């Protein structure tokens, strides 16, 4: 089975930085994209950033210019470098891997890592 293990969350002051990592293990076929989502208490999970198999990136407007998504294919790992953090960034961050075949789409999720930004 596929497992995504996240790390790097923590408590940081506004303006600080954190780097999240998500390491995938197991067999993942036909990876279409990897990305990050976040969910604050009582709110819907929202998309943060995506990096495709072709290494193109996209960001939510709320994090554009502050966050950088990257991947290391050799390590099956995706990263999220978060700079200039704001209290509004406080949430549980989830790593996502999307695998697509001709007949189905599969989404794999990490366990989540807490990011707390104090003012």
Tab-separated table of N, CA, C and O in Angstrom:
chain	number	residue	atom	x	y	z
A	1	UNK	N	0.831	-1.174	0.000
A	1	UNK	CA	0.000	0.000	0.000
A	1	UNK	C	0.878	1.240	0.000
A	1	UNK	O	2.053	1.171	0.295
A	2	UNK	N	0.264	2.342	-0.348
A	2	UNK	CA	0.966	3.605	-0.449
A	2	UNK	C	0.804	4.377	0.850
A	2	UNK	O	-0.293	4.467	1.405
A	3	UNK	N	1.896	4.930	1.322
A	3	UNK	CA	1.869	5.783	2.495
A	3	UNK	C	2.605	7.082	2.208
A	3	UNK	O	3.656	7.088	1.560
A	4	UNK	N	2.050	8.168	2.690
A	4	UNK	CA	2.682	9.471	2.594
A	4	UNK	C	2.936	9.959	4.012
A	4	UNK	O	2.002	10.115	4.795
A	5	UNK	N	4.189	10.193	4.341
A	5	UNK	CA	4.569	10.610	5.677
A	5	UNK	C	5.055	12.045	5.631
A	5	UNK	O	6.027	12.356	4.946
A	6	UNK	N	4.374	12.904	6.380
A	6	UNK	CA	4.687	14.317	6.398
A	6	UNK	C	5.519	14.683	7.621
A	6	UNK	O	5.421	14.053	8.673
A	7	UNK	N	6.290	15.738	7.470
A	7	UNK	CA	7.068	16.272	8.573
A	7	UNK	C	7.357	17.740	8.311
A	7	UNK	O	7.175	18.230	7.198
A	8	UNK	N	7.814	18.425	9.332
A	8	UNK	CA	8.245	19.800	9.178
A	8	UNK	C	7.328	20.853	9.760
A	8	UNK	O	7.684	22.037	9.781
A	9	UNK	N	6.163	20.453	10.220
A	9	UNK	CA	5.263	21.418	10.820
A	9	UNK	C	5.763	21.881	12.169
A	9	UNK	O	6.711	21.335	12.730
A	10	UNK	N	5.118	22.897	12.689
A	10	UNK	CA	5.507	23.416	13.984
A	10	UNK	C	4.923	24.780	14.242
A	10	UNK	O	4.020	25.241	13.542
A	11	UNK	N	5.456	25.416	15.260
A	11	UNK	CA	5.029	26.751	15.669
A	11	UNK	C	6.074	27.765	15.245
A	11	UNK	O	7.266	27.590	15.515
A	12	UNK	N	5.621	28.807	14.597
A	12	UNK	CA	6.532	29.836	14.114
A	12	UNK	C	5.869	31.196	14.255
A	12	UNK	O	4.641	31.312	14.199
A	13	UNK	N	6.673	32.216	14.453
A	13	UNK	CA	6.150	33.568	14.526
A	13	UNK	C	5.842	34.107	13.139
A	13	UNK	O	6.415	33.666	12.139
A	14	UNK	N	4.927	35.041	13.085
A	14	UNK	CA	4.608	35.686	11.822
A	14	UNK	C	5.873	36.237	11.175
A	14	UNK	O	6.717	36.836	11.842
A	15	UNK	N	5.983	36.009	9.883
A	15	UNK	CA	7.163	36.415	9.155
A	15	UNK	C	8.229	35.345	9.059
A	15	UNK	O	9.184	35.501	8.288
A	16	UNK	N	8.062	34.282	9.814
A	16	UNK	CA	9.030	33.204	9.811
A	16	UNK	C	8.815	32.231	8.677
A	16	UNK	O	7.962	32.424	7.808
A	17	UNK	N	9.595	31.158	8.710
A	17	UNK	CA	9.574	30.173	7.636
A	17	UNK	C	9.511	28.763	8.183
A	17	UNK	O	9.994	28.475	9.280
A	18	UNK	N	8.922	27.885	7.399
A	18	UNK	CA	8.903	26.460	7.664
A	18	UNK	C	9.023	25.726	6.341
A	18	UNK	O	8.618	26.246	5.298
A	19	UNK	N	9.561	24.529	6.400
A	19	UNK	CA	9.659	23.687	5.220
A	19	UNK	C	9.018	22.341	5.516
A	19	UNK	O	9.483	21.602	6.379
A	20	UNK	N	7.959	22.042	4.799
A	20	UNK	CA	7.263	20.785	4.949
A	20	UNK	C	7.799	19.762	3.964
A	20	UNK	O	8.144	20.094	2.830
A	21	UNK	N	7.851	18.524	4.409
A	21	UNK	CA	8.277	17.427	3.563
A	21	UNK	C	7.218	16.345	3.568
A	21	UNK	O	6.535	16.131	4.570
A	22	UNK	N	7.106	15.658	2.466
A	22	UNK	CA	6.177	14.545	2.344
A	22	UNK	C	6.866	13.451	1.554
A	22	UNK	O	7.137	13.622	0.359
A	23	UNK	N	7.144	12.349	2.213
A	23	UNK	CA	7.840	11.229	1.590
A	23	UNK	C	6.859	10.104	1.313
A	23	UNK	O	6.137	9.666	2.209
A	24	UNK	N	6.849	9.648	0.089
A	24	UNK	CA	5.951	8.579	-0.325
A	24	UNK	C	6.669	7.242	-0.318
A	24	UNK	O	7.834	7.139	-0.708
A	25	UNK	N	5.968	6.227	0.123
A	25	UNK	CA	6.488	4.873	0.086
A	25	UNK	C	5.438	3.952	-0.503
A	25	UNK	O	4.248	4.265	-0.514
A	26	UNK	N	5.875	2.799	-0.972
A	26	UNK	CA	4.971	1.890	-1.638
A	26	UNK	C	4.942	2.157	-3.134
A	26	UNK	O	5.668	3.006	-3.647
A	27	UNK	N	4.088	1.446	-3.802
A	27	UNK	CA	3.990	1.547	-5.248
A	27	UNK	C	2.963	2.595	-5.645
A	27	UNK	O	1.791	2.496	-5.275
A	28	UNK	N	3.424	3.578	-6.370
A	28	UNK	CA	2.549	4.605	-6.908
A	28	UNK	C	2.751	4.630	-8.419
A	28	UNK	O	3.846	4.918	-8.900
A	29	UNK	N	1.701	4.343	-9.117
A	29	UNK	CA	1.772	4.290	-10.567
A	29	UNK	C	1.099	5.496	-11.195
A	29	UNK	O	0.122	6.030	-10.669
A	30	UNK	N	1.637	5.900	-12.310
A	30	UNK	CA	1.041	6.955	-13.129
A	30	UNK	C	0.741	8.222	-12.325
A	30	UNK	O	-0.370	8.743	-12.338
A	31	UNK	N	1.743	8.711	-11.621
A	31	UNK	CA	1.571	9.937	-10.850
A	31	UNK	C	1.333	11.104	-11.792
A	31	UNK	O	2.141	11.388	-12.675
A	32	UNK	N	0.225	11.768	-11.583
A	32	UNK	CA	-0.119	12.925	-12.394
A	32	UNK	C	0.379	14.217	-11.770
A	32	UNK	O	0.855	15.115	-12.464
A	33	UNK	N	0.247	14.301	-10.449
A	33	UNK	CA	0.650	15.514	-9.762
A	33	UNK	C	0.812	15.248	-8.281
A	33	UNK	O	0.263	14.288	-7.739
A	34	UNK	N	1.548	16.120	-7.628
A	34	UNK	CA	1.680	16.110	-6.189
A	34	UNK	C	1.358	17.506	-5.699
A	34	UNK	O	1.602	18.486	-6.403
A	35	UNK	N	0.804	17.578	-4.515
A	35	UNK	CA	0.428	18.890	-4.041
A	35	UNK	C	0.227	18.957	-2.548
A	35	UNK	O	0.430	17.978	-1.820
A	36	UNK	N	-0.157	20.138	-2.122
A	36	UNK	CA	-0.421	20.401	-0.726
A	36	UNK	C	-1.782	21.047	-0.567
A	36	UNK	O	-2.159	21.925	-1.355
A	37	UNK	N	-2.488	20.610	0.439
A	37	UNK	CA	-3.752	21.193	0.848
A	37	UNK	C	-3.644	21.561	2.315
A	37	UNK	O	-2.751	21.089	3.023
A	38	UNK	N	-4.555	22.395	2.773
A	38	UNK	CA	-4.572	22.724	4.188
A	38	UNK	C	-6.002	22.873	4.666
A	38	UNK	O	-6.904	23.172	3.901
A	39	UNK	N	-6.179	22.668	5.950
A	39	UNK	CA	-7.501	22.763	6.540
A	39	UNK	C	-7.399	23.366	7.930
A	39	UNK	O	-6.732	22.820	8.804
A	40	UNK	N	-8.058	24.484	8.109
A	40	UNK	CA	-8.146	25.117	9.408
A	40	UNK	C	-9.367	24.573	10.141
A	40	UNK	O	-10.318	24.104	9.512
A	41	UNK	N	-9.370	24.622	11.469
A	41	UNK	CA	-10.509	24.094	12.228
A	41	UNK	C	-11.826	24.720	11.796
A	41	UNK	O	-11.940	25.942	11.679
A	42	UNK	N	-12.807	23.876	11.546
A	42	UNK	CA	-14.124	24.342	11.165
A	42	UNK	C	-14.249	24.823	9.739
A	42	UNK	O	-15.314	25.318	9.354
A	43	UNK	N	-13.196	24.687	8.959
A	43	UNK	CA	-13.223	25.153	7.586
A	43	UNK	C	-12.982	24.006	6.614
A	43	UNK	O	-12.505	22.942	6.991
A	44	UNK	N	-13.331	24.247	5.364
A	44	UNK	CA	-13.109	23.256	4.327
A	44	UNK	C	-11.628	23.146	3.994
A	44	UNK	O	-10.868	24.103	4.145
A	45	UNK	N	-11.257	21.973	3.550
A	45	UNK	CA	-9.902	21.795	3.074
A	45	UNK	C	-9.723	22.583	1.780
A	45	UNK	O	-10.565	22.523	0.879
A	46	UNK	N	-8.645	23.318	1.691
A	46	UNK	CA	-8.390	24.126	0.517
A	46	UNK	C	-7.066	23.757	-0.131
A	46	UNK	O	-6.108	23.370	0.529
A	47	UNK	N	-7.033	23.913	-1.414
A	47	UNK	CA	-5.837	23.647	-2.182
A	47	UNK	C	-4.821	24.763	-1.983
A	47	UNK	O	-5.177	25.937	-1.943
A	48	UNK	N	-3.561	24.384	-1.867
A	48	UNK	CA	-2.491	25.344	-1.640
A	48	UNK	C	-1.552	25.434	-2.836
A	48	UNK	O	-1.284	26.523	-3.345
A	49	UNK	N	-1.039	24.290	-3.275
A	49	UNK	CA	-0.061	24.293	-4.349
A	49	UNK	C	-0.004	22.929	-5.006
A	49	UNK	O	-0.309	21.909	-4.385
A	50	UNK	N	0.400	22.919	-6.263
A	50	UNK	CA	0.520	21.692	-7.031
A	50	UNK	C	1.784	21.728	-7.874
A	50	UNK	O	2.156	22.786	-8.392
A	51	UNK	N	2.411	20.582	-7.991
A	51	UNK	CA	3.505	20.419	-8.940
A	51	UNK	C	3.187	19.197	-9.784
A	51	UNK	O	2.887	18.129	-9.267
A	52	UNK	N	3.219	19.361	-11.095
A	52	UNK	CA	2.841	18.296	-12.005
A	52	UNK	C	4.014	17.378	-12.286
A	52	UNK	O	5.142	17.629	-11.875
A	53	UNK	N	3.719	16.311	-13.010
A	53	UNK	CA	4.774	15.388	-13.409
A	53	UNK	C	5.792	16.058	-14.313
A	53	UNK	O	6.932	15.608	-14.398
A	54	UNK	N	5.384	17.116	-14.980
A	54	UNK	CA	6.288	17.890	-15.805
A	54	UNK	C	6.971	19.017	-15.060
A	54	UNK	O	7.644	19.844	-15.680
A	55	UNK	N	6.765	19.067	-13.750
A	55	UNK	CA	7.407	20.031	-12.846
A	55	UNK	C	6.901	21.454	-13.003
A	55	UNK	O	7.554	22.397	-12.562
A	56	UNK	N	5.756	21.620	-13.620
A	56	UNK	CA	5.135	22.934	-13.601
A	56	UNK	C	4.411	23.117	-12.271
A	56	UNK	O	3.936	22.148	-11.674
A	57	UNK	N	4.332	24.343	-11.807
A	57	UNK	CA	3.763	24.619	-10.491
A	57	UNK	C	2.611	25.598	-10.576
A	57	UNK	O	2.547	26.445	-11.472
A	58	UNK	N	1.710	25.467	-9.624
A	58	UNK	CA	0.592	26.379	-9.482
A	58	UNK	C	0.351	26.620	-8.005
A	58	UNK	O	0.540	25.727	-7.181
A	59	UNK	N	-0.094	27.825	-7.692
A	59	UNK	CA	-0.296	28.210	-6.304
A	59	UNK	C	-1.625	28.906	-6.121
A	59	UNK	O	-2.108	29.615	-7.010
A	60	UNK	N	-2.197	28.711	-4.949
A	60	UNK	CA	-3.354	29.501	-4.577
A	60	UNK	C	-2.934	30.952	-4.430
A	60	UNK	O	-1.805	31.249	-4.036
A	61	UNK	N	-3.844	31.854	-4.741
A	61	UNK	CA	-3.522	33.271	-4.662
A	61	UNK	C	-3.054	33.681	-3.265
A	61	UNK	O	-2.213	34.574	-3.119
A	62	UNK	N	-3.580	33.029	-2.260
A	62	UNK	CA	-3.270	33.397	-0.892
A	62	UNK	C	-1.822	33.116	-0.498
A	62	UNK	O	-1.327	33.694	0.472
A	63	UNK	N	-1.153	32.236	-1.232
A	63	UNK	CA	0.221	31.876	-0.884
A	63	UNK	C	1.219	32.224	-1.973
A	63	UNK	O	2.429	32.075	-1.770
A	64	UNK	N	0.739	32.673	-3.088
A	64	UNK	CA	1.601	32.979	-4.223
A	64	UNK	C	2.637	34.034	-3.846
A	64	UNK	O	2.314	35.052	-3.243
A	65	UNK	N	3.875	33.758	-4.184
A	65	UNK	CA	4.959	34.660	-3.853
A	65	UNK	C	5.598	34.382	-2.513
A	65	UNK	O	6.680	34.915	-2.232
A	66	UNK	N	4.953	33.571	-1.693
A	66	UNK	CA	5.484	33.248	-0.369
A	66	UNK	C	5.866	31.785	-0.230
A	66	UNK	O	6.814	31.458	0.478
A	67	UNK	N	5.114	30.909	-0.890
A	67	UNK	CA	5.350	29.470	-0.795
A	67	UNK	C	5.969	28.957	-2.083
A	67	UNK	O	5.684	29.471	-3.172
A	68	UNK	N	6.777	27.926	-1.960
A	68	UNK	CA	7.380	27.280	-3.112
A	68	UNK	C	7.249	25.770	-2.974
A	68	UNK	O	7.680	25.200	-1.976
A	69	UNK	N	6.656	25.142	-3.970
A	69	UNK	CA	6.541	23.691	-3.980
A	69	UNK	C	7.638	23.116	-4.871
A	69	UNK	O	7.965	23.680	-5.917
A	70	UNK	N	8.195	22.011	-4.453
A	70	UNK	CA	9.231	21.349	-5.229
A	70	UNK	C	9.157	19.850	-4.980
A	70	UNK	O	8.453	19.394	-4.078
A	71	UNK	N	9.880	19.101	-5.779
A	71	UNK	CA	9.864	17.656	-5.624
A	71	UNK	C	11.231	17.068	-5.915
A	71	UNK	O	12.034	17.636	-6.663
A	72	UNK	N	11.489	15.936	-5.309
A	72	UNK	CA	12.689	15.165	-5.553
A	72	UNK	C	12.220	13.780	-5.965
A	72	UNK	O	11.847	12.969	-5.123
A	73	UNK	N	12.214	13.529	-7.251
A	73	UNK	CA	11.690	12.270	-7.757
A	73	UNK	C	12.484	11.061	-7.267
A	73	UNK	O	11.919	9.996	-7.035
A	74	UNK	N	13.785	11.228	-7.115
A	74	UNK	CA	14.619	10.129	-6.647
A	74	UNK	C	14.247	9.705	-5.236
A	74	UNK	O	14.400	8.536	-4.872
A	75	UNK	N	13.773	10.644	-4.441
A	75	UNK	CA	13.401	10.357	-3.062
A	75	UNK	C	11.894	10.208	-2.878
A	75	UNK	O	11.436	9.994	-1.755
A	76	UNK	N	11.150	10.338	-3.964
A	76	UNK	CA	9.687	10.293	-3.893
A	76	UNK	C	9.159	11.254	-2.830
A	76	UNK	O	8.298	10.899	-2.019
A	77	UNK	N	9.674	12.450	-2.864
A	77	UNK	CA	9.362	13.433	-1.838
A	77	UNK	C	8.943	14.754	-2.461
A	77	UNK	O	9.525	15.190	-3.458
A	78	UNK	N	7.943	15.360	-1.866
A	78	UNK	CA	7.507	16.683	-2.270
A	78	UNK	C	7.678	17.616	-1.078
A	78	UNK	O	7.488	17.216	0.073
A	79	UNK	N	8.048	18.858	-1.362
A	79	UNK	CA	8.331	19.829	-0.320
A	79	UNK	C	7.452	21.058	-0.490
A	79	UNK	O	6.993	21.374	-1.580
A	80	UNK	N	7.268	21.746	0.598
A	80	UNK	CA	6.612	23.040	0.563
A	80	UNK	C	7.412	23.994	1.433
A	80	UNK	O	7.395	23.891	2.659
A	81	UNK	N	8.131	24.895	0.786
A	81	UNK	CA	8.862	25.933	1.496
A	81	UNK	C	7.922	27.100	1.733
A	81	UNK	O	7.388	27.674	0.784
A	82	UNK	N	7.722	27.443	2.982
A	82	UNK	CA	6.787	28.490	3.353
A	82	UNK	C	7.549	29.639	3.996
A	82	UNK	O	8.147	29.475	5.058
A	83	UNK	N	7.526	30.776	3.343
A	83	UNK	CA	8.183	31.974	3.843
A	83	UNK	C	7.148	33.048	4.140
A	83	UNK	O	6.019	32.990	3.680
A	84	UNK	N	7.571	34.035	4.897
A	84	UNK	CA	6.699	35.157	5.246
A	84	UNK	C	5.355	34.673	5.764
A	84	UNK	O	4.294	35.147	5.347
A	85	UNK	N	5.402	33.739	6.672
A	85	UNK	CA	4.182	33.128	7.177
A	85	UNK	C	3.309	34.131	7.920
A	85	UNK	O	3.806	35.032	8.602
A	86	UNK	N	2.018	33.941	7.758
A	86	UNK	CA	1.016	34.785	8.384
A	86	UNK	C	0.142	33.945	9.302
A	86	UNK	O	0.008	32.744	9.098
A	87	UNK	N	-0.483	34.562	10.297
A	87	UNK	CA	-1.411	33.799	11.144
A	87	UNK	C	-2.498	33.097	10.347
A	87	UNK	O	-2.953	32.022	10.749
A	88	UNK	N	-2.901	33.664	9.231
A	88	UNK	CA	-3.914	33.053	8.384
A	88	UNK	C	-3.456	31.741	7.758
A	88	UNK	O	-4.274	30.987	7.238
A	89	UNK	N	-2.161	31.473	7.793
A	89	UNK	CA	-1.633	30.223	7.269
A	89	UNK	C	-1.778	29.071	8.255
A	89	UNK	O	-1.481	27.924	7.909
A	90	UNK	N	-2.198	29.364	9.465
A	90	UNK	CA	-2.355	28.328	10.480
A	90	UNK	C	-3.383	27.299	10.030
A	90	UNK	O	-4.525	27.635	9.715
A	91	UNK	N	-2.971	26.048	9.988
A	91	UNK	CA	-3.832	24.972	9.526
A	91	UNK	C	-3.081	23.658	9.635
A	91	UNK	O	-1.877	23.631	9.903
A	92	UNK	N	-3.807	22.579	9.411
A	92	UNK	CA	-3.179	21.286	9.208
A	92	UNK	C	-2.912	21.149	7.719
A	92	UNK	O	-3.824	21.306	6.907
A	93	UNK	N	-1.687	20.868	7.374
A	93	UNK	CA	-1.292	20.758	5.978
A	93	UNK	C	-1.201	19.297	5.577
A	93	UNK	O	-0.576	18.491	6.264
A	94	UNK	N	-1.820	18.978	4.448
A	94	UNK	CA	-1.879	17.614	3.952
A	94	UNK	C	-1.191	17.499	2.608
A	94	UNK	O	-1.451	18.280	1.698
A	95	UNK	N	-0.356	16.511	2.497
A	95	UNK	CA	0.279	16.178	1.235
A	95	UNK	C	-0.667	15.316	0.408
A	95	UNK	O	-1.383	14.468	0.951
A	96	UNK	N	-0.665	15.532	-0.885
A	96	UNK	CA	-1.521	14.777	-1.788
A	96	UNK	C	-0.733	14.287	-2.993
A	96	UNK	O	0.079	15.021	-3.556
A	97	UNK	N	-0.977	13.049	-3.356
A	97	UNK	CA	-0.443	12.489	-4.587
A	97	UNK	C	-1.610	11.991	-5.414
A	97	UNK	O	-2.441	11.222	-4.919
A	98	UNK	N	-1.680	12.426	-6.642
A	98	UNK	CA	-2.733	11.976	-7.543
A	98	UNK	C	-2.143	11.084	-8.610
A	98	UNK	O	-1.229	11.480	-9.335
A	99	UNK	N	-2.693	9.874	-8.678
A	99	UNK	CA	-2.300	8.916	-9.693
A	99	UNK	C	-3.486	8.673	-10.603
A	99	UNK	O	-4.596	8.415	-10.126
A	100	UNK	N	-3.255	8.762	-11.886
A	100	UNK	CA	-4.339	8.619	-12.845
A	100	UNK	C	-4.029	7.517	-13.848
A	100	UNK	O	-2.935	7.450	-14.402
A	101	UNK	N	-5.004	6.671	-14.062
A	101	UNK	CA	-4.923	5.635	-15.074
A	101	UNK	C	-6.004	5.896	-16.108
A	101	UNK	O	-6.758	6.864	-16.027
A	102	UNK	N	-6.082	5.005	-17.069
A	102	UNK	CA	-7.094	5.146	-18.104
A	102	UNK	C	-8.507	4.962	-17.570
A	102	UNK	O	-9.471	5.412	-18.197
A	103	UNK	N	-8.633	4.310	-16.419
A	103	UNK	CA	-9.960	3.983	-15.910
A	103	UNK	C	-10.294	4.595	-14.559
A	103	UNK	O	-11.452	4.538	-14.134
A	104	UNK	N	-9.320	5.173	-13.887
A	104	UNK	CA	-9.597	5.684	-12.555
A	104	UNK	C	-8.563	6.711	-12.128
A	104	UNK	O	-7.462	6.768	-12.665
A	105	UNK	N	-8.947	7.497	-11.133
A	105	UNK	CA	-8.063	8.453	-10.497
A	105	UNK	C	-7.956	8.093	-9.027
A	105	UNK	O	-8.967	7.836	-8.368
A	106	UNK	N	-6.749	8.065	-8.517
A	106	UNK	CA	-6.509	7.725	-7.123
A	106	UNK	C	-5.810	8.869	-6.417
A	106	UNK	O	-4.828	9.413	-6.922
A	107	UNK	N	-6.327	9.226	-5.266
A	107	UNK	CA	-5.726	10.249	-4.434
A	107	UNK	C	-5.201	9.633	-3.148
A	107	UNK	O	-5.931	8.946	-2.439
A	108	UNK	N	-3.948	9.898	-2.866
A	108	UNK	CA	-3.322	9.447	-1.634
A	108	UNK	C	-3.013	10.660	-0.774
A	108	UNK	O	-2.582	11.703	-1.287
A	109	UNK	N	-3.206	10.513	0.526
A	109	UNK	CA	-3.069	11.637	1.437
A	109	UNK	C	-2.125	11.329	2.582
A	109	UNK	O	-2.094	10.221	3.110
A	110	UNK	N	-1.372	12.334	2.967
A	110	UNK	CA	-0.550	12.226	4.155
A	110	UNK	C	-1.387	12.371	5.406
A	110	UNK	O	-2.588	12.673	5.349
A	111	UNK	N	-0.759	12.160	6.540
A	111	UNK	CA	-1.485	12.184	7.808
A	111	UNK	C	-1.777	13.597	8.290
A	111	UNK	O	-2.586	13.782	9.203
A	112	UNK	N	-1.142	14.568	7.699
A	112	UNK	CA	-1.309	15.951	8.103
A	112	UNK	C	-0.245	16.381	9.090
A	112	UNK	O	0.178	15.610	9.947
A	113	UNK	N	0.187	17.612	8.957
A	113	UNK	CA	1.140	18.183	9.898
A	113	UNK	C	0.669	19.584	10.272
A	113	UNK	O	0.268	20.370	9.416
A	114	UNK	N	0.698	19.875	11.558
A	114	UNK	CA	0.170	21.138	12.059
A	114	UNK	C	1.163	22.267	11.855
A	114	UNK	O	2.331	22.157	12.217
A	115	UNK	N	0.671	23.342	11.278
A	115	UNK	CA	1.433	24.575	11.153
A	115	UNK	C	0.691	25.659	11.916
A	115	UNK	O	-0.475	25.936	11.630
A	116	UNK	N	1.354	26.248	12.879
A	116	UNK	CA	0.759	27.309	13.674
A	116	UNK	C	1.635	28.548	13.592
A	116	UNK	O	2.825	28.493	13.899
A	117	UNK	N	1.034	29.639	13.174
A	117	UNK	CA	1.750	30.900	13.027
A	117	UNK	C	1.195	31.880	14.052
A	117	UNK	O	0.012	32.227	14.016
A	118	UNK	N	2.030	32.313	14.946
A	118	UNK	CA	1.615	33.238	15.985
A	118	UNK	C	1.837	34.671	15.540
A	118	UNK	O	2.731	34.969	14.741
A	119	UNK	N	1.015	35.562	16.068
A	119	UNK	CA	1.134	36.974	15.742
A	119	UNK	C	2.000	37.708	16.746
A	119	UNK	O	2.476	38.801	16.494
